[in-house]
mmCIF file of C-alpha atoms and ligand atoms in Angstrom:
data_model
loop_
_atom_site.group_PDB
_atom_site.id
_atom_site.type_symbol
_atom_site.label_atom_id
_atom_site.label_comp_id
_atom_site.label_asym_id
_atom_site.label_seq_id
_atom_site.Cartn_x
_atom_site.Cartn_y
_atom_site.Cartn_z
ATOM 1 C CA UNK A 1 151.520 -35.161 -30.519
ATOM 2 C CA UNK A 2 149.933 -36.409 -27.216
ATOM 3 C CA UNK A 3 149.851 -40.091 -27.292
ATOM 4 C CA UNK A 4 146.349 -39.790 -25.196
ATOM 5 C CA UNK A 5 145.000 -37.637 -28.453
ATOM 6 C CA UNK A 6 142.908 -41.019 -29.964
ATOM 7 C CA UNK A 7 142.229 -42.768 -27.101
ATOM 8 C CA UNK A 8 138.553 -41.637 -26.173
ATOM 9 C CA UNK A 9 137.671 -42.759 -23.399
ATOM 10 C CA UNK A 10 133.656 -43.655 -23.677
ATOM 11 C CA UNK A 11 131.547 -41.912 -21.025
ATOM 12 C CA UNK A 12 128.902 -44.959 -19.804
ATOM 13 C CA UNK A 13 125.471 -43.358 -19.301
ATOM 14 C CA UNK A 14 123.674 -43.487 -16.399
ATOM 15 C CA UNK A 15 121.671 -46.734 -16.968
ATOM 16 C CA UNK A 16 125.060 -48.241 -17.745
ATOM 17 C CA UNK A 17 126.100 -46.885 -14.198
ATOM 18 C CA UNK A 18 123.076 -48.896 -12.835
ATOM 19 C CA UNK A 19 123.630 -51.844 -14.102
ATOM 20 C CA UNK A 20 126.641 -52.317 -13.984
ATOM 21 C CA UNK A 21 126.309 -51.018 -9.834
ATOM 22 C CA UNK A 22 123.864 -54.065 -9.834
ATOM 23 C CA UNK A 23 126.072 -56.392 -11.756
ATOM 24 C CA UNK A 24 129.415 -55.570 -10.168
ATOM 25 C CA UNK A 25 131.267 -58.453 -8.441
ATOM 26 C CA UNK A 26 128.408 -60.773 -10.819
ATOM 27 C CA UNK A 27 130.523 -63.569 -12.761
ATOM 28 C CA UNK A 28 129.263 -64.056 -16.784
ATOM 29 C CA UNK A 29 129.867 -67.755 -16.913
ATOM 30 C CA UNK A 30 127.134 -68.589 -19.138
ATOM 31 C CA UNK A 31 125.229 -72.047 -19.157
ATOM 32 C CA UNK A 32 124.037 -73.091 -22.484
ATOM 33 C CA UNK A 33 120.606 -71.717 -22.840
ATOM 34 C CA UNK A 34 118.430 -70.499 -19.954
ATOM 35 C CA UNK A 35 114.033 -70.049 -19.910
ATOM 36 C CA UNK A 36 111.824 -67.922 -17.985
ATOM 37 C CA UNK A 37 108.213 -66.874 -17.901
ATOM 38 C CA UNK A 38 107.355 -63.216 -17.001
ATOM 39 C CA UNK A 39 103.199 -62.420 -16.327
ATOM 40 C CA UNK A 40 101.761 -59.449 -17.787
ATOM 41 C CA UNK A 41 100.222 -57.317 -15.856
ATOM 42 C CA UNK A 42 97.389 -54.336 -14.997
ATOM 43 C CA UNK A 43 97.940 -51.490 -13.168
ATOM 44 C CA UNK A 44 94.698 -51.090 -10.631
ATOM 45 C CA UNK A 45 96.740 -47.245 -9.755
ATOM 46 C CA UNK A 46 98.862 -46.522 -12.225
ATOM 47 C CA UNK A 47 102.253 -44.925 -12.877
ATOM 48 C CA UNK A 48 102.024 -41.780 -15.346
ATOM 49 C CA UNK A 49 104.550 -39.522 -15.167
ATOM 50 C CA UNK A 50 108.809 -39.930 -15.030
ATOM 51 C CA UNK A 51 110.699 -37.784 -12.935
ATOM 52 C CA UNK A 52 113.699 -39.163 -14.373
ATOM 53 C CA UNK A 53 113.231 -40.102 -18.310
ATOM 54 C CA UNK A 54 116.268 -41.978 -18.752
ATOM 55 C CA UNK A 55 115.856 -44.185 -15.950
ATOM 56 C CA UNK A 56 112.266 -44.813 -16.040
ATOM 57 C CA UNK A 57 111.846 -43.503 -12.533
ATOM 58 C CA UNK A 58 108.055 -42.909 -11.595
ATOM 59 C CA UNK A 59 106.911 -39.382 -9.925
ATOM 60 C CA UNK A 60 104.513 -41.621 -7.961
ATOM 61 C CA UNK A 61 104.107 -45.402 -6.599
ATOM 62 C CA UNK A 62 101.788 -47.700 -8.529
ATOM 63 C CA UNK A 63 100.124 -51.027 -8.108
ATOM 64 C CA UNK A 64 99.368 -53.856 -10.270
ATOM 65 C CA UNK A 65 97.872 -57.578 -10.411
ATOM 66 C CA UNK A 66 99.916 -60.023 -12.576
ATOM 67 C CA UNK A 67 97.962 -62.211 -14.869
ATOM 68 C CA UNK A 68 98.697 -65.266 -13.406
ATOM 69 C CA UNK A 69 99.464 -67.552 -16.611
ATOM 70 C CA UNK A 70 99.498 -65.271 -19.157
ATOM 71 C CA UNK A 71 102.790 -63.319 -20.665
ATOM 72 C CA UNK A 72 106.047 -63.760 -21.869
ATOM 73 C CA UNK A 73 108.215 -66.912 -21.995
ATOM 74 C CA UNK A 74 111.613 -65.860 -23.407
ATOM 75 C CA UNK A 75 114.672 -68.699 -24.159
ATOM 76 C CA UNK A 76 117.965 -67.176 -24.278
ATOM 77 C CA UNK A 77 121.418 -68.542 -25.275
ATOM 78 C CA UNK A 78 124.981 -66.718 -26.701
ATOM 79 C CA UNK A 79 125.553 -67.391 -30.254
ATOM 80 C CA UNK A 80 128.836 -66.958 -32.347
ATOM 81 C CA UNK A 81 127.127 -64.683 -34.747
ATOM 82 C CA UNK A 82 124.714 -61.508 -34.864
ATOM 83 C CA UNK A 83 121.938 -61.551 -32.060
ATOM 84 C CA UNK A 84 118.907 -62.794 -33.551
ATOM 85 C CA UNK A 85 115.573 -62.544 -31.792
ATOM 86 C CA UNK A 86 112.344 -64.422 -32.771
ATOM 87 C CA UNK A 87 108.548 -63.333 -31.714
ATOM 88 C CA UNK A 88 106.048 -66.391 -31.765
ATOM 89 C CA UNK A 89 108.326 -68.735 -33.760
ATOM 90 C CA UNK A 90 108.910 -65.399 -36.583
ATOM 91 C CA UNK A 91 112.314 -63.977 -36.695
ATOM 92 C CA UNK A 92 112.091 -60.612 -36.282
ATOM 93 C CA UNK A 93 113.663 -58.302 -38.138
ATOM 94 C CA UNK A 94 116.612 -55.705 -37.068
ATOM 95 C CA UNK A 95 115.160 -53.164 -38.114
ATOM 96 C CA UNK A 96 111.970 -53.598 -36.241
ATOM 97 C CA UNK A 97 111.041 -51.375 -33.486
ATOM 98 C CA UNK A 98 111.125 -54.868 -30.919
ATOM 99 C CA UNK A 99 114.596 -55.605 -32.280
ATOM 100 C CA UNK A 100 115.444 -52.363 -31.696
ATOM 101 C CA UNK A 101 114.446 -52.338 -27.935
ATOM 102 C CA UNK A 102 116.185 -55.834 -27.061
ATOM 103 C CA UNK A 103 119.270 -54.781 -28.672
ATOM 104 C CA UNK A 104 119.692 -51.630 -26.841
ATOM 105 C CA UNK A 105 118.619 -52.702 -23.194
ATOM 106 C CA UNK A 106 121.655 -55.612 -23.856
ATOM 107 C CA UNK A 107 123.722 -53.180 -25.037
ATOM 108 C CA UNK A 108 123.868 -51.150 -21.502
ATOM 109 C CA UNK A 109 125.618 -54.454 -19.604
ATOM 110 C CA UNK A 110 128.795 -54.764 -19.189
ATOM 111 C CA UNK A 111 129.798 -57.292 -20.767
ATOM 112 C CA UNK A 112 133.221 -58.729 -20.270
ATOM 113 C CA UNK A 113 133.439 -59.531 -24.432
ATOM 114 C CA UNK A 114 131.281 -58.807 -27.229
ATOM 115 C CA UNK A 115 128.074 -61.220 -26.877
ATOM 116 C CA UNK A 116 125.452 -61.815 -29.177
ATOM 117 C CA UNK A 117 122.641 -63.909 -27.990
ATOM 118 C CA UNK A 118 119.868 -65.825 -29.222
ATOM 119 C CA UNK A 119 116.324 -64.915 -28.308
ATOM 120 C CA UNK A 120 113.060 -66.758 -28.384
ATOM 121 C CA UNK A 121 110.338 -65.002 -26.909
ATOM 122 C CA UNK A 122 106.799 -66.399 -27.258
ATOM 123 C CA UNK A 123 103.541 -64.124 -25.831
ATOM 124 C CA UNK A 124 100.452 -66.425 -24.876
ATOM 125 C CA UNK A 125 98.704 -62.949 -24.900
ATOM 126 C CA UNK A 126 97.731 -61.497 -28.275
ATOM 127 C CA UNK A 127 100.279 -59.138 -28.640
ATOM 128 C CA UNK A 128 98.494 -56.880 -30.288
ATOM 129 C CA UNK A 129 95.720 -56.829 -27.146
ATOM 130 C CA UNK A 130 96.334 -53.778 -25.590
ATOM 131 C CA UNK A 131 97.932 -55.376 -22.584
ATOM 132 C CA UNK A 132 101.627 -54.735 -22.221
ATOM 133 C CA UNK A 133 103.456 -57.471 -23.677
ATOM 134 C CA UNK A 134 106.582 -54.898 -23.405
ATOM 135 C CA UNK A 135 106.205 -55.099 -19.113
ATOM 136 C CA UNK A 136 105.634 -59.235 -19.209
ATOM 137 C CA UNK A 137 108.805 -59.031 -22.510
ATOM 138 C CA UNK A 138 111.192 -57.057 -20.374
ATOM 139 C CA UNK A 139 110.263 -59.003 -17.022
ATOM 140 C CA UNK A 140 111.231 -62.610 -18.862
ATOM 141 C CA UNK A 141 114.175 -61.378 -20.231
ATOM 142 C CA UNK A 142 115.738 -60.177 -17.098
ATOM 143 C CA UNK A 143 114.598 -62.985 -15.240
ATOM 144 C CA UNK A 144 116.209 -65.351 -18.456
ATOM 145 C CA UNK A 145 119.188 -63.567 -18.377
ATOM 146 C CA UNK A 146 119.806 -63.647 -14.699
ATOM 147 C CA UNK A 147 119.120 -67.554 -15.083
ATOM 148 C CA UNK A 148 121.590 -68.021 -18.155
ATOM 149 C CA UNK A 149 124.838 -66.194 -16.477
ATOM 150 C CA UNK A 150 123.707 -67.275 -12.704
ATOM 151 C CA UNK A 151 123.942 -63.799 -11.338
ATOM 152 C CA UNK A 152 121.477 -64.947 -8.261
ATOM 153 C CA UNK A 153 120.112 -61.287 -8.172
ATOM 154 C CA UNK A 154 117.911 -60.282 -5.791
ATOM 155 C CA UNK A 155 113.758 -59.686 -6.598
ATOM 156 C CA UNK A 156 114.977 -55.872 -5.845
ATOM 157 C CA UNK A 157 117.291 -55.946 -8.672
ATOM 158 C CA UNK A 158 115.714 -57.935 -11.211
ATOM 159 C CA UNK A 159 113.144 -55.366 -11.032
ATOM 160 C CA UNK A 160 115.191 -52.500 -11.133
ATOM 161 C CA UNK A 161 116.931 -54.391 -14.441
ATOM 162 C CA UNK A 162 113.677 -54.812 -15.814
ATOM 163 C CA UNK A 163 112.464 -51.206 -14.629
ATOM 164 C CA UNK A 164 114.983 -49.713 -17.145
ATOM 165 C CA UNK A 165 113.288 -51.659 -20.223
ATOM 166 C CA UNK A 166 110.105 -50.881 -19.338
ATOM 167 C CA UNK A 167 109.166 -49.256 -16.056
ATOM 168 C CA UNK A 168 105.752 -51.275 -16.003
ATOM 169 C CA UNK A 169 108.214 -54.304 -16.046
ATOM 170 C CA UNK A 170 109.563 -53.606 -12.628
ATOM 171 C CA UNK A 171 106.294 -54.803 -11.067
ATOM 172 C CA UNK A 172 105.947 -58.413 -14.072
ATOM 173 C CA UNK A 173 108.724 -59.963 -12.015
ATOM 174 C CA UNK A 174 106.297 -60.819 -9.339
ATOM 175 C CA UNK A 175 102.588 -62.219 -9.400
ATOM 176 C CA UNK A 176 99.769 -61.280 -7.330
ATOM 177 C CA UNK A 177 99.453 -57.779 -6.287
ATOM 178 C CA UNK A 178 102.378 -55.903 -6.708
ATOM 179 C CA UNK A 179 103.598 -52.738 -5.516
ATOM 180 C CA UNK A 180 106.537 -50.229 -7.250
ATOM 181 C CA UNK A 181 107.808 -48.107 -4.821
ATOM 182 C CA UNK A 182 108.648 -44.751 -6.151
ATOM 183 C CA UNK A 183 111.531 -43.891 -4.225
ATOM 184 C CA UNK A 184 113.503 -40.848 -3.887
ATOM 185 C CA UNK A 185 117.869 -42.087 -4.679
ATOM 186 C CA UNK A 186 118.436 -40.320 -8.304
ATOM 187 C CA UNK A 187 119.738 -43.544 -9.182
ATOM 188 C CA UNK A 188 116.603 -44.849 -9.146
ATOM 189 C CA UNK A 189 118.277 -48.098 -7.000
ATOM 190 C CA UNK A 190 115.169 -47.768 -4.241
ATOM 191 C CA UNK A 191 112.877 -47.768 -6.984
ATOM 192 C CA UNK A 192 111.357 -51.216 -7.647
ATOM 193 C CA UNK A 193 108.623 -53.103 -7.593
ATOM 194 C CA UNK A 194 107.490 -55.862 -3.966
ATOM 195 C CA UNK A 195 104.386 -58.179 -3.970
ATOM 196 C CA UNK A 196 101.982 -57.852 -1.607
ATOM 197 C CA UNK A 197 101.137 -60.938 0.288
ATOM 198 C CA UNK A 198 97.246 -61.197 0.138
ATOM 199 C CA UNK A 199 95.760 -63.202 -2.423
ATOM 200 C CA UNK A 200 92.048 -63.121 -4.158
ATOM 201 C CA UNK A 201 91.561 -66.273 -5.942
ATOM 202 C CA UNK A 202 87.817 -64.944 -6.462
ATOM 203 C CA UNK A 203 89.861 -61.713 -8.061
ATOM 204 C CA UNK A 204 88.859 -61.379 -12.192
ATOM 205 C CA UNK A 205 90.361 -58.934 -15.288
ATOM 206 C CA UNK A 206 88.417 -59.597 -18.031
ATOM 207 C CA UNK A 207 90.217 -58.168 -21.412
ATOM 208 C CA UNK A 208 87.585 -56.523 -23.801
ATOM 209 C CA UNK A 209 89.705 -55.844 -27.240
ATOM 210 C CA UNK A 210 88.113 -53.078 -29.119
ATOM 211 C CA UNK A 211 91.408 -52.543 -31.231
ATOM 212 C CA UNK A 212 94.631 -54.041 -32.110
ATOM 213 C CA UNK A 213 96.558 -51.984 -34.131
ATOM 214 C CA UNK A 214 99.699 -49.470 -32.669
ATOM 215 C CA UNK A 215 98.857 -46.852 -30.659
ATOM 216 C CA UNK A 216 99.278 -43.643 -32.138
ATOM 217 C CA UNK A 217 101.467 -41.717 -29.018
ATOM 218 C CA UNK A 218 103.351 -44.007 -27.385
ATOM 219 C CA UNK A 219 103.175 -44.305 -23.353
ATOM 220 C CA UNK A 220 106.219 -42.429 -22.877
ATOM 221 C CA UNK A 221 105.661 -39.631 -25.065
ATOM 222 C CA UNK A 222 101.952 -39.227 -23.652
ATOM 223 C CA UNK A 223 103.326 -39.023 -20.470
ATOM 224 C CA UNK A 224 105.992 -36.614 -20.868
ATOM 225 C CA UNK A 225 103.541 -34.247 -22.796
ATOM 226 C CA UNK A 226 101.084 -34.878 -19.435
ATOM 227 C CA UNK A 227 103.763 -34.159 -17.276
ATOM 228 C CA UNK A 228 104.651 -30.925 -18.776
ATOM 229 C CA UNK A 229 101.615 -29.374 -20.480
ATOM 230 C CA UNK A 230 98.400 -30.386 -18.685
ATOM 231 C CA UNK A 231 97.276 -28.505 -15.158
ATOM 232 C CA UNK A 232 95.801 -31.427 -14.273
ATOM 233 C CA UNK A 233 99.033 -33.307 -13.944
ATOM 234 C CA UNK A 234 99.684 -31.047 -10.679
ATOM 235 C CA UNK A 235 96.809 -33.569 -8.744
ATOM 236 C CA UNK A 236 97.969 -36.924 -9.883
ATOM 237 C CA UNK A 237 100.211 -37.182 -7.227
ATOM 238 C CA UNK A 238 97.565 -36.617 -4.329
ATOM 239 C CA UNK A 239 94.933 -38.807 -6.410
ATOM 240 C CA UNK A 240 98.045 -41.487 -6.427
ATOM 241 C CA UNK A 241 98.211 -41.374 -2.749
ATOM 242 C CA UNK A 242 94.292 -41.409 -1.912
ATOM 243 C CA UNK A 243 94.028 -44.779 -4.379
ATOM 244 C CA UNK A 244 96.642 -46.102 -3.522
ATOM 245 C CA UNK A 245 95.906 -46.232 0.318
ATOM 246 C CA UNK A 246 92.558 -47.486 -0.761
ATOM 247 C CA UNK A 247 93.843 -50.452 -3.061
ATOM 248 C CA UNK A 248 95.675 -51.704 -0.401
ATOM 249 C CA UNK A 249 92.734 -51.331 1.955
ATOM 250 C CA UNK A 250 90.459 -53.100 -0.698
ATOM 251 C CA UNK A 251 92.885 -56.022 -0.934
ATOM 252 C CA UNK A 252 93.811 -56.646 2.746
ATOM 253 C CA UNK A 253 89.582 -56.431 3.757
ATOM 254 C CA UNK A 254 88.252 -57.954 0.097
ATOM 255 C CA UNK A 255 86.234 -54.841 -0.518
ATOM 256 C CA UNK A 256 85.433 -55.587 -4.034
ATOM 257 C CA UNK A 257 83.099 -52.574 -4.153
ATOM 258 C CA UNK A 258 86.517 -50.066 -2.746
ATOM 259 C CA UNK A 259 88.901 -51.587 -5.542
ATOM 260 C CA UNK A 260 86.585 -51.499 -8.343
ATOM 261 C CA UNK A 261 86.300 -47.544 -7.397
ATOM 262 C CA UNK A 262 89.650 -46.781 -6.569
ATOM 263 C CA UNK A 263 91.101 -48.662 -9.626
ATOM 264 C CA UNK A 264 87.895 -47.068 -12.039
ATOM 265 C CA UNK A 265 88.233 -43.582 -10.886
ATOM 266 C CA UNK A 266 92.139 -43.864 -10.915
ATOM 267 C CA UNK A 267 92.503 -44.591 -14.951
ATOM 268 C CA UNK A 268 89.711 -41.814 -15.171
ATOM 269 C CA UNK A 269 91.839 -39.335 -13.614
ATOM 270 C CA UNK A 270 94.818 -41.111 -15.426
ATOM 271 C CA UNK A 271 92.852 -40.439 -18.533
ATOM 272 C CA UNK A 272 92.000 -36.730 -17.668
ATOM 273 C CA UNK A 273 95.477 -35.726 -17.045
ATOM 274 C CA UNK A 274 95.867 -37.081 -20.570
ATOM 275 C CA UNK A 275 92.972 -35.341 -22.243
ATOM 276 C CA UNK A 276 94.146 -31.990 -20.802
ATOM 277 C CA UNK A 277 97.227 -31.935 -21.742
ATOM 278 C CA UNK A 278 98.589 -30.294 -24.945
ATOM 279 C CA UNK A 279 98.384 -31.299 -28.071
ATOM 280 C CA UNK A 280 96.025 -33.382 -25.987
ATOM 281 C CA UNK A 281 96.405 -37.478 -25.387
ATOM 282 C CA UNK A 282 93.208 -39.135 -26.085
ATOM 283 C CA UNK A 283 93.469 -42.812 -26.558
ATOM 284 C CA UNK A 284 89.322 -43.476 -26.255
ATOM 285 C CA UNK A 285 87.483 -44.638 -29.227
ATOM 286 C CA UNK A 286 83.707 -44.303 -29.576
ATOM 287 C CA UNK A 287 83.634 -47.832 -28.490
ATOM 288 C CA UNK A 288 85.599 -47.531 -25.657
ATOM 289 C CA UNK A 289 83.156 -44.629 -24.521
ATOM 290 C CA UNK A 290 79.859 -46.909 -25.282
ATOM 291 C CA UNK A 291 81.806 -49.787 -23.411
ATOM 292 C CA UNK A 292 82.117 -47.731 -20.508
ATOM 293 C CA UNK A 293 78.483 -46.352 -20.385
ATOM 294 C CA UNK A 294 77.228 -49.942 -20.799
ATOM 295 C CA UNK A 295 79.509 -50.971 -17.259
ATOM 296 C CA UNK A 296 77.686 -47.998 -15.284
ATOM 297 C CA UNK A 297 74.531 -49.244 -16.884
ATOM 298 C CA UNK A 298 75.000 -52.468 -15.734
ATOM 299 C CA UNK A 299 76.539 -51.428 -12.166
ATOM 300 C CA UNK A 300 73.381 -49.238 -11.940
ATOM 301 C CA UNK A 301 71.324 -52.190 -12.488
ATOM 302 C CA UNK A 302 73.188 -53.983 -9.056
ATOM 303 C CA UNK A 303 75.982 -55.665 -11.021
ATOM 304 C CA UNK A 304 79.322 -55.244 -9.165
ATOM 305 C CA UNK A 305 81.539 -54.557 -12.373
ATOM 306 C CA UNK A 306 84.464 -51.656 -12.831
ATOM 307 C CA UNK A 307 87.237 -51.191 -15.353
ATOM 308 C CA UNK A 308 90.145 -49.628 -15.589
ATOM 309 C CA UNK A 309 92.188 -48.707 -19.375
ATOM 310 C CA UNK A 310 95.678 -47.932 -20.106
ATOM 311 C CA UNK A 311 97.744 -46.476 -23.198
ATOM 312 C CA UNK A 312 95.095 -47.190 -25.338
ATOM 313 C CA UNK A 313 91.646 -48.190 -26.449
ATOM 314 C CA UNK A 314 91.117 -51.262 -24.874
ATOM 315 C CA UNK A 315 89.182 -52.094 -21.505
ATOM 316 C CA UNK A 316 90.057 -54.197 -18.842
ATOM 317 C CA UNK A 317 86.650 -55.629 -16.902
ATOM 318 C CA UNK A 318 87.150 -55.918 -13.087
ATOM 319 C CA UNK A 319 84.988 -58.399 -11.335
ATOM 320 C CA UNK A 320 84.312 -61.280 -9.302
ATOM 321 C CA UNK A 321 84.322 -64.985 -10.478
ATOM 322 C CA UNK A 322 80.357 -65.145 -9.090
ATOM 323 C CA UNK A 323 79.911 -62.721 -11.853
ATOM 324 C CA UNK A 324 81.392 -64.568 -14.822
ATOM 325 C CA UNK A 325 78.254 -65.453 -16.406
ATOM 326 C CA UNK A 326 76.594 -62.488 -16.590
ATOM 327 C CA UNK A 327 80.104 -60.313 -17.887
ATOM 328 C CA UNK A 328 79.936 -62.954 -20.840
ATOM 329 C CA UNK A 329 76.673 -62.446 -21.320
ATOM 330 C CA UNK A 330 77.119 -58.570 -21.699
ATOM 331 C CA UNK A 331 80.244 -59.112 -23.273
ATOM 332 C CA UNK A 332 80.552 -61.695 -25.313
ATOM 333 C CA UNK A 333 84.018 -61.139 -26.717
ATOM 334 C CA UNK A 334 85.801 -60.964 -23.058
ATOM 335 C CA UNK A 335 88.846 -62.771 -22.386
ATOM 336 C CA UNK A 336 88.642 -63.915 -18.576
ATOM 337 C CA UNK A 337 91.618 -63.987 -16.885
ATOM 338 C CA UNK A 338 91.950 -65.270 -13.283
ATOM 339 C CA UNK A 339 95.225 -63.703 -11.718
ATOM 340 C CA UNK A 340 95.398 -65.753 -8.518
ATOM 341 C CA UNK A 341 93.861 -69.297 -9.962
ATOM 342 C CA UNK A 342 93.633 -71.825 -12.935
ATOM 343 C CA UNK A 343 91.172 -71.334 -14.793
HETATM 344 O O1 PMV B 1 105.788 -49.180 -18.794
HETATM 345 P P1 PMV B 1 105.269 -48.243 -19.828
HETATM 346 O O2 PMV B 1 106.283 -47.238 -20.216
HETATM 347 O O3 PMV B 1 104.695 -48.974 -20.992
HETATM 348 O O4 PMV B 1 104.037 -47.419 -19.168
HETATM 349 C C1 PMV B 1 102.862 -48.014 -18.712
HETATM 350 C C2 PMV B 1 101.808 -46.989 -18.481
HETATM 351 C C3 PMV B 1 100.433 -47.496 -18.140
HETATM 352 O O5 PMV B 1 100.208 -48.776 -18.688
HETATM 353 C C4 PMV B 1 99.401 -46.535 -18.735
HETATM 354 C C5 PMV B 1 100.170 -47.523 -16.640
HETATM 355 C C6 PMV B 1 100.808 -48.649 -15.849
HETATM 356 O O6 PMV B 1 101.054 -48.410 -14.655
HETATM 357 O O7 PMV B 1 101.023 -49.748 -16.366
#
């Protein structure tokens, strides 16, 4: 009998490939514990559509604002035993879908023995808010784990680590406006997220939640059914482009009026790719409808206000700080957040 015959040699995948490209030459010399903080953030054009579904790698560019103090802070050290991960001061259990997550992005390093770590993560967002705690979770992990073993990674390839938990967590390693470049290497390593340098301290996202429980299609199962089923989805791409140039136009000029309608009119198309597609994606609720009718009304009546929406119910109030007042006043369950300033 062939003395090879039991030795199976264990093909690594290609996010193995990745990170371990990233990682190579990297010691794992571990320091006791290591803490970092990760913002969440909202996509003002955002990224719908994979061309490569293992990787995460976008079909198009996107472009966010952090939110400034709020997101993830995640404390990580190696333990003897099992991993064990904790959400809010709750251990989580293994069997949970968040377990689940962690314990197969750690899987995919390669590491030099069999580690188990300890994880404290903490979200200063509700988690249940409809804001992606998975882009700000993913983000402080990276950034956590880079800090425990000392790696010294670049910002390129913490976000490419992070872009292969969650691909809206390429663009939480950074705050401020931040771009994801698309990029075109299969291997997805020109694919990451840069911050822009302009800042707008005047710049608000005010977080309207009209529900908190789990969305019903996850993001990457809405987009895959987008991508392949709705005639719509053949667009996105240009729509990407024309936003996208205008965002950037928006933020370098402060042409409130041109980002409120590129970011507005860029989750509605988002949102109509969805709705076409088939069985069809609709995450709106009847309040998220009489939400929206209520910002035209408002905007009709000379108050500069937009919004933009993701994977879900929930609406996310664009506006200046000048404005505060009267977004309260219309809104009176609005979480402010002010991405470029203490509040
Ligand atoms: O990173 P994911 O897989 O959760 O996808 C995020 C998708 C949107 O939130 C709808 C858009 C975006 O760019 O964040």
């Amino acid at each position: 009998m062939n003395d090879n015959s039991n030795k199976i040699k264990r093909v690594s995948t290609p996010r193995e490939q990745v990170i371990a490209t990233i990682l190579k030459n990297r010691a794992f010399a571990a320091q006791a514990s290591a803490a970092a903080f990760a913002p969440a953030n909202i996509a003002l054009c955002k990224y719908w559509g994979k061309r490569d579904e293992s990787l995460n790698l976008p079909l198009t560019a996107s472009l966010s604002v952090s939110l400034g103090e709020l997101g993830t802070q995640t404390r990580i050290s190696l333990t003897e035993s099992e991993t064990r991960v904790s959400l809010n001061g709750q251990r989580v259990d293994k069997s949970a879908e968040f377990f689940r997550r962690i314990e197969q992005f750690l899987a995919q390093f390669p590491w030099p023995a069999p580690y188990h770590f300890a994880i404290e993560t903490r979200n200063n967002i509700p988690t249940a808010a409809g804001l992606a705690s998975s882009a700000s979770g993913f983000a402080a992990l990276v950034l956590a784990l880079n800090d425990l073993f000392g790696w010294q990674l670049s910002g390129r390839e913490l976000s490419i680590l992070a872009r292969l938990g969650s691909g809206s967590a390429s663009r939480s390693i950074y705050t401020g406006f931040v771009e994801w470049h698309a990029g075109t290497d299969p291997a997805g390593l020109d694919s990451f997220a840069e911050p822009l340098e302009q800042v707008w301290p005047d710049l608000r996202v005010g977080v309207l939640t009209l529900k908190t429980e789990e969305k019903a299609i996850s993001s990457r199962v809405g987009m895959k059914r987008t991508r392949e089923t709705s005639v719509l989805y053949q667009v996105w791409p240009d729509k990407v482009r024309v936003d996208l140039q205008n965002l950037k136009h928006a933020i370098q000029h402060r042409d409130f009026a041109l980002l409120g309608q590129s970011a507005e009119s860029n989750a509605l198309a988002m949102h109509a790719t969805m709705i076409s597609a088939w069985p069809p994606v609709v995450y709106w609720l009847p309040e998220s409808l009489a939400v929206m009718q209520r910002i035209w009304q408002l905007r009709n009546q000379g108050l500069p206000l937009y919004f933009t929406m993701d994977a879900g119910p929930n609406i996310k109030l664009l506006f200046l700080q000048t404005h505060t007042d009267s977004v309260q006043a219309a809104f009176p369950g609005v979480q402010v957040v002010a991405p470029f300033s203490a509040r």
